[in-house]
mmCIF file of C-alpha atoms in Angstrom:
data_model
loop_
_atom_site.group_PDB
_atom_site.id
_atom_site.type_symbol
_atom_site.label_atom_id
_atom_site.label_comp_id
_atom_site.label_asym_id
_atom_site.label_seq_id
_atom_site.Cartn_x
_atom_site.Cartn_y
_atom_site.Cartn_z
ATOM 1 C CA UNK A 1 24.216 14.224 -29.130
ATOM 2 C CA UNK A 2 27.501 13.180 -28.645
ATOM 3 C CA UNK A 3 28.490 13.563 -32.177
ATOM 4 C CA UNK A 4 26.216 16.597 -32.924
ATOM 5 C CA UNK A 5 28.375 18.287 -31.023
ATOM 6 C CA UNK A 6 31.704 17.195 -32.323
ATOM 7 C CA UNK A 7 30.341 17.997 -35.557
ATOM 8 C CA UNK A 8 30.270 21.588 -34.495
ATOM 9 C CA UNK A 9 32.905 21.815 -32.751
ATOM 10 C CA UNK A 10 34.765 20.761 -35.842
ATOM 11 C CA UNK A 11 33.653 24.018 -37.826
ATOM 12 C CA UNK A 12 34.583 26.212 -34.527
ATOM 13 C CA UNK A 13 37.949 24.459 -34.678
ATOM 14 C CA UNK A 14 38.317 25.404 -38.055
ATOM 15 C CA UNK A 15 37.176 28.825 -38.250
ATOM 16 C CA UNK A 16 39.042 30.233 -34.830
ATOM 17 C CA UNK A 17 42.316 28.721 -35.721
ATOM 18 C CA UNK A 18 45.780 29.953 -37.414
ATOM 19 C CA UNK A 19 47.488 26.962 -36.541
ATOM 20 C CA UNK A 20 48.212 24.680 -39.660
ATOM 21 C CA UNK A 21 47.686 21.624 -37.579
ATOM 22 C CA UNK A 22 44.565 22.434 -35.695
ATOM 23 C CA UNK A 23 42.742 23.035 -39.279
ATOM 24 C CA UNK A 24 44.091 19.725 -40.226
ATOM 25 C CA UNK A 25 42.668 18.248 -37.037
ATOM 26 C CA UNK A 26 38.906 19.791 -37.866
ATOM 27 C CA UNK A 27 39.078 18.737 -41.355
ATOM 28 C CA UNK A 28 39.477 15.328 -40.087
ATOM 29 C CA UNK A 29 37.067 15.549 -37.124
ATOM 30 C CA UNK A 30 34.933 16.921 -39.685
ATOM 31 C CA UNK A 31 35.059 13.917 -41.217
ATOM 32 C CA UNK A 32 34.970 11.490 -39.230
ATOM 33 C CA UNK A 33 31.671 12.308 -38.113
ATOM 34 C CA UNK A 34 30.374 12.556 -41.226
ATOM 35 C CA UNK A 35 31.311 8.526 -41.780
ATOM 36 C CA UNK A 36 29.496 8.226 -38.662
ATOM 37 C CA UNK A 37 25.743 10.090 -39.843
ATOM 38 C CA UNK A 38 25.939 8.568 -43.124
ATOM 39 C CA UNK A 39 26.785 5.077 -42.261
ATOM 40 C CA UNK A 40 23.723 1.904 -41.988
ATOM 41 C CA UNK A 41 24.493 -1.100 -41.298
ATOM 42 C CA UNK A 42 21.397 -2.278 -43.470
ATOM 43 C CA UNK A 43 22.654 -0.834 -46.490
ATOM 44 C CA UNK A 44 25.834 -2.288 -48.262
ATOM 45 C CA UNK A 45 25.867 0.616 -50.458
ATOM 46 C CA UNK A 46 25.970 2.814 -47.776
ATOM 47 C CA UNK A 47 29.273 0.595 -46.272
ATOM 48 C CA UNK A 48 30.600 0.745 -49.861
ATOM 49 C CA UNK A 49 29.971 4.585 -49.944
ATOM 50 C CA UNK A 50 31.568 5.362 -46.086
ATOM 51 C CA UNK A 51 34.336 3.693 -47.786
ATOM 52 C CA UNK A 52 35.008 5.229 -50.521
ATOM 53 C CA UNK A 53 34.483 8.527 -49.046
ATOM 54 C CA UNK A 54 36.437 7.990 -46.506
ATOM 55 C CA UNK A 55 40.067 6.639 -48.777
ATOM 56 C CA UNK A 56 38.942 10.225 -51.195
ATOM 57 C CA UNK A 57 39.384 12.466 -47.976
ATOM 58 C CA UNK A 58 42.596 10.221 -46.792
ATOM 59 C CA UNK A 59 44.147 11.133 -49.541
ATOM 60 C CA UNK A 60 43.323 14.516 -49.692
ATOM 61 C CA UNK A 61 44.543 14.901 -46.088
ATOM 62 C CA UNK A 62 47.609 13.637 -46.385
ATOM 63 C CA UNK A 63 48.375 15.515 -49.662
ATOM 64 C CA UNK A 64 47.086 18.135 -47.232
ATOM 65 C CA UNK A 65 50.168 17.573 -44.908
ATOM 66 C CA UNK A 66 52.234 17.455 -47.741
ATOM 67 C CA UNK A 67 51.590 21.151 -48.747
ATOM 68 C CA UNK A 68 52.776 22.290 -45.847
ATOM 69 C CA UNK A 69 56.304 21.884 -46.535
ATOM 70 C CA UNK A 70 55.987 23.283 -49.953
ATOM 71 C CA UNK A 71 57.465 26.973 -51.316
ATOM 72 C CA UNK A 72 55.122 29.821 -50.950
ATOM 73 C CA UNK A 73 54.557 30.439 -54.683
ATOM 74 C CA UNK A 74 53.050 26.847 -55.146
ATOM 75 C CA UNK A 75 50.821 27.294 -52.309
ATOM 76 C CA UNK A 76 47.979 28.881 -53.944
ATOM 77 C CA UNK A 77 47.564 26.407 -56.360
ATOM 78 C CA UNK A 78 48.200 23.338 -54.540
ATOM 79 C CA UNK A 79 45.831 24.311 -52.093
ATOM 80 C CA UNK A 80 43.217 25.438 -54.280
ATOM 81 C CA UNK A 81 43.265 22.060 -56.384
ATOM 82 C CA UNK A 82 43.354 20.082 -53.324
ATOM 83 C CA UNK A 83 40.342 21.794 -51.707
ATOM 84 C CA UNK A 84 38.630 21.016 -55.215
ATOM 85 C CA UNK A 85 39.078 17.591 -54.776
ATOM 86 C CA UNK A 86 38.142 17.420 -51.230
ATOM 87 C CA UNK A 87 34.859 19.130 -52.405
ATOM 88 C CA UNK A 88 34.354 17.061 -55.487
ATOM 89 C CA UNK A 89 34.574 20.268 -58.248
ATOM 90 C CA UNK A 90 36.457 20.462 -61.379
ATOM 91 C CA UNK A 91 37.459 17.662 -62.618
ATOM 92 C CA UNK A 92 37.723 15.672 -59.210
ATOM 93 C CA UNK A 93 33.773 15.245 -59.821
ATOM 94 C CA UNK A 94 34.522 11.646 -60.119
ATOM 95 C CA UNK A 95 33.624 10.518 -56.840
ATOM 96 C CA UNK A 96 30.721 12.532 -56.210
ATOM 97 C CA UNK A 97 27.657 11.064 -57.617
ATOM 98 C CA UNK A 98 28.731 7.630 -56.665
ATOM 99 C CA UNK A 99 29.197 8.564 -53.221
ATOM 100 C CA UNK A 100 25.684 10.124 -52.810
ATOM 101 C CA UNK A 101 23.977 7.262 -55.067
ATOM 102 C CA UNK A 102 24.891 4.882 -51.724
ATOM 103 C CA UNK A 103 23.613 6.889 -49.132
ATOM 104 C CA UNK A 104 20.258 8.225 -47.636
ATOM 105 C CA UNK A 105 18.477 11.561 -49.105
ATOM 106 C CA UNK A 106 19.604 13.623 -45.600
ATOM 107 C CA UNK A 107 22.566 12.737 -45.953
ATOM 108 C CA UNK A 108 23.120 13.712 -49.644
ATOM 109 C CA UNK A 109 21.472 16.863 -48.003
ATOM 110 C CA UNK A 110 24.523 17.357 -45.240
ATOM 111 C CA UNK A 111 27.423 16.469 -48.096
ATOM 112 C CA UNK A 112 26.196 18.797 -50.583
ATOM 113 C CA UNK A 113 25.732 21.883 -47.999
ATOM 114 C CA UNK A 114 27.829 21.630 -44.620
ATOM 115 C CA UNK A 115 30.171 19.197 -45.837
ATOM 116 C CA UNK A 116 31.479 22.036 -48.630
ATOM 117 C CA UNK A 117 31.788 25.133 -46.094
ATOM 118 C CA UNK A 118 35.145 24.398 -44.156
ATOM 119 C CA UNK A 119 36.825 23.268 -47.722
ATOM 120 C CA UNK A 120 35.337 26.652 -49.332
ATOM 121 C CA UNK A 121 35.880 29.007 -46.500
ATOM 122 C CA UNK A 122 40.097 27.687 -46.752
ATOM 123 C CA UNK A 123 39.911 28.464 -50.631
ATOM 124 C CA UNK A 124 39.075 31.456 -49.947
ATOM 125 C CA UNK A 125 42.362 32.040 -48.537
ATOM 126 C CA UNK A 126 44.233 30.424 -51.498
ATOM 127 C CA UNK A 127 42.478 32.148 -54.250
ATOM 128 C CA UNK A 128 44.751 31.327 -57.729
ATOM 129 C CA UNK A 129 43.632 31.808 -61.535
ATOM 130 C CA UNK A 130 43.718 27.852 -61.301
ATOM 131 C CA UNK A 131 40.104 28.285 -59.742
ATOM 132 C CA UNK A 132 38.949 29.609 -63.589
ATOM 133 C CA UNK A 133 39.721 26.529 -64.681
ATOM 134 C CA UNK A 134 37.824 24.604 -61.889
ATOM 135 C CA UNK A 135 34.768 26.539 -62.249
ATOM 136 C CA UNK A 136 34.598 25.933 -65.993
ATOM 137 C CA UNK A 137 34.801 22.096 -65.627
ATOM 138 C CA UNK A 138 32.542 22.151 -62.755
ATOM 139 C CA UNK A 139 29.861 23.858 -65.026
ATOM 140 C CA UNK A 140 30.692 21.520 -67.955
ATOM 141 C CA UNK A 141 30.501 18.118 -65.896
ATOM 142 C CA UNK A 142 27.571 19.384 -64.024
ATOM 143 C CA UNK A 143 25.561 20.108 -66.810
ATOM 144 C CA UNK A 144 26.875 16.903 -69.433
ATOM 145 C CA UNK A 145 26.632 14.633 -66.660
ATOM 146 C CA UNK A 146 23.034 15.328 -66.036
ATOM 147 C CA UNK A 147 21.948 14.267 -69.346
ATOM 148 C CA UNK A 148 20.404 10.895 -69.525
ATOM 149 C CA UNK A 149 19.902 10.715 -65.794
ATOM 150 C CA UNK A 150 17.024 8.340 -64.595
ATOM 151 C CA UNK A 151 18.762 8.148 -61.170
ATOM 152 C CA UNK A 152 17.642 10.978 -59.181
ATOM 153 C CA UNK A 153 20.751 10.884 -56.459
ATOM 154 C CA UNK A 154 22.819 10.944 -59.574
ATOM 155 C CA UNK A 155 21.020 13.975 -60.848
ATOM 156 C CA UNK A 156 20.813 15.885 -57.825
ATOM 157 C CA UNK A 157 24.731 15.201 -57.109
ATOM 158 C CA UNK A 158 25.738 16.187 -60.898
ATOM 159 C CA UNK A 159 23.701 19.138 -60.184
ATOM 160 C CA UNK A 160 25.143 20.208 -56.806
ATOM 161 C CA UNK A 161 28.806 20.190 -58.824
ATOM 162 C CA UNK A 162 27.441 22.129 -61.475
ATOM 163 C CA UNK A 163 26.432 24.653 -58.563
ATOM 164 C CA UNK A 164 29.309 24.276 -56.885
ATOM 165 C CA UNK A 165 31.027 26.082 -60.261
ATOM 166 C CA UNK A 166 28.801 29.288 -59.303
ATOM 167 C CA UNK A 167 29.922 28.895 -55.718
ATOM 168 C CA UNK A 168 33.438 28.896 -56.288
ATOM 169 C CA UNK A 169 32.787 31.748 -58.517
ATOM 170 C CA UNK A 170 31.353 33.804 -55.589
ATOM 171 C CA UNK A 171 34.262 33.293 -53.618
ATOM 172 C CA UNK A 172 36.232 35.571 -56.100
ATOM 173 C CA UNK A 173 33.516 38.756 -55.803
ATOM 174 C CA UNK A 174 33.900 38.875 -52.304
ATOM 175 C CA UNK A 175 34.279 37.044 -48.429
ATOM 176 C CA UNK A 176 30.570 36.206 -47.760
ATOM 177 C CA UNK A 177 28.862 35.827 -51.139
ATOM 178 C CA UNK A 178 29.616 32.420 -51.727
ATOM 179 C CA UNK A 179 27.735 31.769 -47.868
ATOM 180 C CA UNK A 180 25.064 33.455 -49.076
ATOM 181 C CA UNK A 181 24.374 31.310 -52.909
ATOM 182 C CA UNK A 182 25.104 27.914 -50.669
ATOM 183 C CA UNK A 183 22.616 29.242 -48.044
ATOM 184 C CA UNK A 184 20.158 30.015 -50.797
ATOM 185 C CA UNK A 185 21.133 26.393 -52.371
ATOM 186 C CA UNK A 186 20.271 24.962 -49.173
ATOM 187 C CA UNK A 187 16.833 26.237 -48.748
ATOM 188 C CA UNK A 188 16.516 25.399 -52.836
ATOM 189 C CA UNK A 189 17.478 21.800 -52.143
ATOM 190 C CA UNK A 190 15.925 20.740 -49.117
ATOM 191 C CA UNK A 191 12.965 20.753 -50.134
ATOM 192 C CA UNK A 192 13.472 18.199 -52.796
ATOM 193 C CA UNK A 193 15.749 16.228 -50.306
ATOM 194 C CA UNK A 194 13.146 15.949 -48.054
ATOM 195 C CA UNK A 195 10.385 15.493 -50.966
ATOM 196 C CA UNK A 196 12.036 12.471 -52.104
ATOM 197 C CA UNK A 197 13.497 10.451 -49.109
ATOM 198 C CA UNK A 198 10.044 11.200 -47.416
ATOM 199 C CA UNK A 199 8.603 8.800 -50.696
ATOM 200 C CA UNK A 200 11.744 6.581 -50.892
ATOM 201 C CA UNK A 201 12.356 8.121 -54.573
ATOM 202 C CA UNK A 202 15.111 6.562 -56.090
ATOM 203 C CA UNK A 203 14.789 7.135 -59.888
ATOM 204 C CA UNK A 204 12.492 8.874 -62.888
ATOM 205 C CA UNK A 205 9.985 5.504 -63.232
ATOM 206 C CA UNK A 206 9.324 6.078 -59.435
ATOM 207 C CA UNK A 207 7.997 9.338 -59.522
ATOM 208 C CA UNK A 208 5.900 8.723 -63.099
ATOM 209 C CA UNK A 209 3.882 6.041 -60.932
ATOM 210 C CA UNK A 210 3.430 8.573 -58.246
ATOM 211 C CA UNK A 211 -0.289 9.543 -57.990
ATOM 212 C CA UNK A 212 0.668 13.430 -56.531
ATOM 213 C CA UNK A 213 3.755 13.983 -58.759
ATOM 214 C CA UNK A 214 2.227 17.773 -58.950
ATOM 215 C CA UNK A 215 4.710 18.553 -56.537
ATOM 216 C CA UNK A 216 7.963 16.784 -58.150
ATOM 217 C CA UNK A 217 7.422 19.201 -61.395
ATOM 218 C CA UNK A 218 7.134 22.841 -59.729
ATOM 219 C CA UNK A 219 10.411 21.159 -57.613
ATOM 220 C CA UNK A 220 12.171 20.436 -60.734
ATOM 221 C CA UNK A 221 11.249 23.885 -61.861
ATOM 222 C CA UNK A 222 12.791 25.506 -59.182
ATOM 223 C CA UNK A 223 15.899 23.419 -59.694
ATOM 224 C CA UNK A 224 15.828 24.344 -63.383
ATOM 225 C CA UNK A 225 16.105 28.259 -62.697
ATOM 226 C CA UNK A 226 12.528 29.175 -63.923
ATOM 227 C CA UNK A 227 11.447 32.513 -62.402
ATOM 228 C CA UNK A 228 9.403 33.114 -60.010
ATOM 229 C CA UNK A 229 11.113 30.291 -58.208
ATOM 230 C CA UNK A 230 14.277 29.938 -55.902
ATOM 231 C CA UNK A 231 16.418 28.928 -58.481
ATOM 232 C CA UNK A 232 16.306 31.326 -60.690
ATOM 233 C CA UNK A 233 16.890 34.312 -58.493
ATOM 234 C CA UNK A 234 19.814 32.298 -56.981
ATOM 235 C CA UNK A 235 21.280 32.508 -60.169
ATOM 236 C CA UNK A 236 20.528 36.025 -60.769
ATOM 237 C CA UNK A 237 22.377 36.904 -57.433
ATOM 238 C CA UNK A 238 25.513 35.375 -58.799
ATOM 239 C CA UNK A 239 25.270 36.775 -61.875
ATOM 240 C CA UNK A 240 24.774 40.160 -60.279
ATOM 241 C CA UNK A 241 28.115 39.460 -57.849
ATOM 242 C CA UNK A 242 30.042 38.251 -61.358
ATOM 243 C CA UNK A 243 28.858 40.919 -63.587
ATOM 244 C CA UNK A 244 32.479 42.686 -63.798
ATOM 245 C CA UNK A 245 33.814 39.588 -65.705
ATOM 246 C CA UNK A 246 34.430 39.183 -69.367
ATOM 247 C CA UNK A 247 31.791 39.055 -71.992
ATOM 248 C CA UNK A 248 32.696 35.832 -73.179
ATOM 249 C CA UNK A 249 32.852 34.321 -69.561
ATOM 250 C CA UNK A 250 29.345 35.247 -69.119
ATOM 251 C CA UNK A 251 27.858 33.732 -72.048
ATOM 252 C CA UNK A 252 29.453 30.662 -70.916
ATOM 253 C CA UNK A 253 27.848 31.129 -67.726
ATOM 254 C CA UNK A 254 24.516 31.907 -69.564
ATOM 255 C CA UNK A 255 24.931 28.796 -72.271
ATOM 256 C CA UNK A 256 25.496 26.609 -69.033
ATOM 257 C CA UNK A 257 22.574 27.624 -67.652
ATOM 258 C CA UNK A 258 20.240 27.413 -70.424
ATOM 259 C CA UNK A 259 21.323 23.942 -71.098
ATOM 260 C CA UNK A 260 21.030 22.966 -67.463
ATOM 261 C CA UNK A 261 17.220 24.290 -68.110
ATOM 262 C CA UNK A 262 16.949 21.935 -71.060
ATOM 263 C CA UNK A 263 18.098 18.920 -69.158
ATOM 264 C CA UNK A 264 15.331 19.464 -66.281
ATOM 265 C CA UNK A 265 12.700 20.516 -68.444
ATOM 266 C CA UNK A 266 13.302 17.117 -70.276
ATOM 267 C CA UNK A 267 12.791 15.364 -67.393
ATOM 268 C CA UNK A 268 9.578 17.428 -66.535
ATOM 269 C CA UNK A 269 8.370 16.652 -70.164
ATOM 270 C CA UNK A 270 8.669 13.195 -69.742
ATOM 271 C CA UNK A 271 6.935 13.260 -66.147
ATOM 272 C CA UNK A 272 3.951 15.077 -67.773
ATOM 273 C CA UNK A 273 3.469 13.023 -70.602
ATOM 274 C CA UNK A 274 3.576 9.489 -68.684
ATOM 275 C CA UNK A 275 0.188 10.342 -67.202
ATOM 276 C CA UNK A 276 -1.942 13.130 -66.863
ATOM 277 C CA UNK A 277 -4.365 14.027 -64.261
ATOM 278 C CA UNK A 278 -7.306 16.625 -65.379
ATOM 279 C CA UNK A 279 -7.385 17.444 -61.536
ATOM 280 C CA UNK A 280 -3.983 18.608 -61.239
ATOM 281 C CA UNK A 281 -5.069 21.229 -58.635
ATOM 282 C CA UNK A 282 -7.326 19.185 -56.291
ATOM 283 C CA UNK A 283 -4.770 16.416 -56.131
ATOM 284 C CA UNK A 284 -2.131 19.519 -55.107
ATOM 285 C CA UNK A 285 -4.824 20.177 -52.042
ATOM 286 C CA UNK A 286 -5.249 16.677 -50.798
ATOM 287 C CA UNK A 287 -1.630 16.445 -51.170
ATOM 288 C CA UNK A 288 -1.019 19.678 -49.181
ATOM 289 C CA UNK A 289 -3.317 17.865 -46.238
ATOM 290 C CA UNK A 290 -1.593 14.639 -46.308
ATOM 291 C CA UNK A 291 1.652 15.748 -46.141
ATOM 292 C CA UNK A 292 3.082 17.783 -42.961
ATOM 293 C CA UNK A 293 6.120 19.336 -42.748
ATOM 294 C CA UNK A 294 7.851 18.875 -45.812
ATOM 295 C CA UNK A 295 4.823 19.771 -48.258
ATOM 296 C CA UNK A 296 5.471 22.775 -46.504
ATOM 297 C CA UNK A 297 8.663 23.117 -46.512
ATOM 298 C CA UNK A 298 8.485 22.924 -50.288
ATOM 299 C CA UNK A 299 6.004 25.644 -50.832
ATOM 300 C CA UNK A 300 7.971 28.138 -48.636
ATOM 301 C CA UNK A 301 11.033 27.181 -50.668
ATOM 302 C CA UNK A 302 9.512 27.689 -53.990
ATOM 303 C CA UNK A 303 7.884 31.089 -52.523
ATOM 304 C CA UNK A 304 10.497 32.587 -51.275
ATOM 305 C CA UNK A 305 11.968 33.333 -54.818
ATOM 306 C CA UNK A 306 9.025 35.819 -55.025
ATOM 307 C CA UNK A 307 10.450 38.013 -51.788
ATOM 308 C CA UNK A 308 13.843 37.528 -52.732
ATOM 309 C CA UNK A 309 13.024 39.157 -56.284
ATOM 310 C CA UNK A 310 11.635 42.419 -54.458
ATOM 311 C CA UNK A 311 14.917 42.183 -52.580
ATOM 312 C CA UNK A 312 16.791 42.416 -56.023
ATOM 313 C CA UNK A 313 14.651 45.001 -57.848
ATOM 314 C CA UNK A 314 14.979 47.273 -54.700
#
């Protein structure tokens, strides 16, 4: 409870201050008790992980301190290039995946939603044209470093950086898009959080020995942007918020996106063809019984693409 509500307090610290210092003091708060909810003592990867997240932020912070001193014209840039790496986008990706690969599903869950909003909400301050470069590596490295993936924590967190290239795009069209697509990510990703540390899923061979693997396949379709699902019409909002761009922006957007589609329907094709189960639908049922919460979790995730496309259309 304790650190619940440091946690907290660390956003409201954050967001209701105009004091250099006390933003450097949530950051690290912020921080700090993130070590805490992702640490287990039964888990050397998870050590190894607290670790290494914990020297990437250091560093970042103290670079942090550093900016302070500098000239006003470098400001925007430094800042926006330090938040980047703080958030793992652009080509700072590199500690990412390896950090989520060592801890638990949840927390994967908190790094790649709450963990990016205090870092996001400052760039939005420091918005500089280095940002176009940041969002094109973010959707390059996101999408190339999916390929090949039988590690799902690996997949998921090269997946969350190549949404994290939208997100940062968002933050250019306006103050409280880019709350809205990670809200929307959220509800897309929880789901299949949830889905997969509830059956200790670690990679690809685990879930093609799964007798009810029904469920990871209209999961992955939501992930890959297939309509009527989540995913797709979270991609359609930021397309809709971006639409003032360049033509030739866009279709790098839209080539991104189709070959993010290709990687997860590869991974669907191989799930299907592993083994095949004529009663697909009655194994969906029993599943649907089994399971409590987080079966239905998924299916209001994966339906509420349908409400949010009347939202769109009207």
């Amino acid at each position: 409870m304790l650190f619940s509500f440091m946690y907290i307090i660390s956003f409201h610290l954050v967001m209701n201050s105009d004091d250099w210092f006390l933003l450097w003091l949530g950051l690290e708060i912020n921080m700090m008790i993130f070590i805490v909810f992702m640490y287990s003592e039964n888990s050397m990867l998870s050590i190894e992980s607290c670790l290494s997240y914990f020297f990437v932020q250091s560093i970042g912070s103290a670079i942090l301190m550093g900016s302070f001193y500098l000239n006003k014209d470098w400001m925007d840039f430094v800042m926006c290039l330090l938040l980047s790496y703080k958030v793992g986008a652009g080509p700072f990706f590199f500690w990412f995946p390896s950090v989520c690969s060592g801890i638990s599903w949840m927390s994967c869950f908190v790094l790649m939603t709450f963990q990016k909003v205090i870092p996001l909400m400052i760039m939005g301050v420091f918005l500089s044209w280095v940002l176009y470069l940041v969002i094109m590596m973010s959707l390059f490295f996101g999408v190339f470093g999916s390929f090949n993936q039988n590690n799902l924590k690996q997949l998921t967190a090269y997946s969350s950086v190549y949404h994290l290239g939208w997100i940062v795009l968002c933050n250019f069209s306006g103050d409280i898009n880019w709350l809205v697509y990670l809200l929307l990510y959220s509800l897309m990703i929880f789901p299949v959080m949830s889905f997969f540390g509830s059956f200790m899923l670690e990679d690809i061979m685990m879930v093609m020995k799964m007798k009810y693997k029904s469920w990871v396949i209209l999961l992955m379709l939501s992930m890959a942007g297939m309509p009527p699902f989540l995913g797709f019409f979270l991609k359609w909002f930021a397309f809709v918020m971006v639409f003032e761009y360049n033509y030739y922006y866009m279709m790098f957007l839209i080539v991104c996106s189709v070959v993010m589609f290709y990687v997860y329907f590869r991974i669907i094709y191989d799930i299907l063809m592993s083994y095949y189960d004529v009663k697909v639908w009655g194994n969906l049922m029993i599943m649907f019984k089994k399971s409590d919460y987080l079966v239905v979790s998924s299916v209001v995730g994966m339906l509420l693409g349908l409400f949010l496309s009347f939202f769109f259309i009207m």
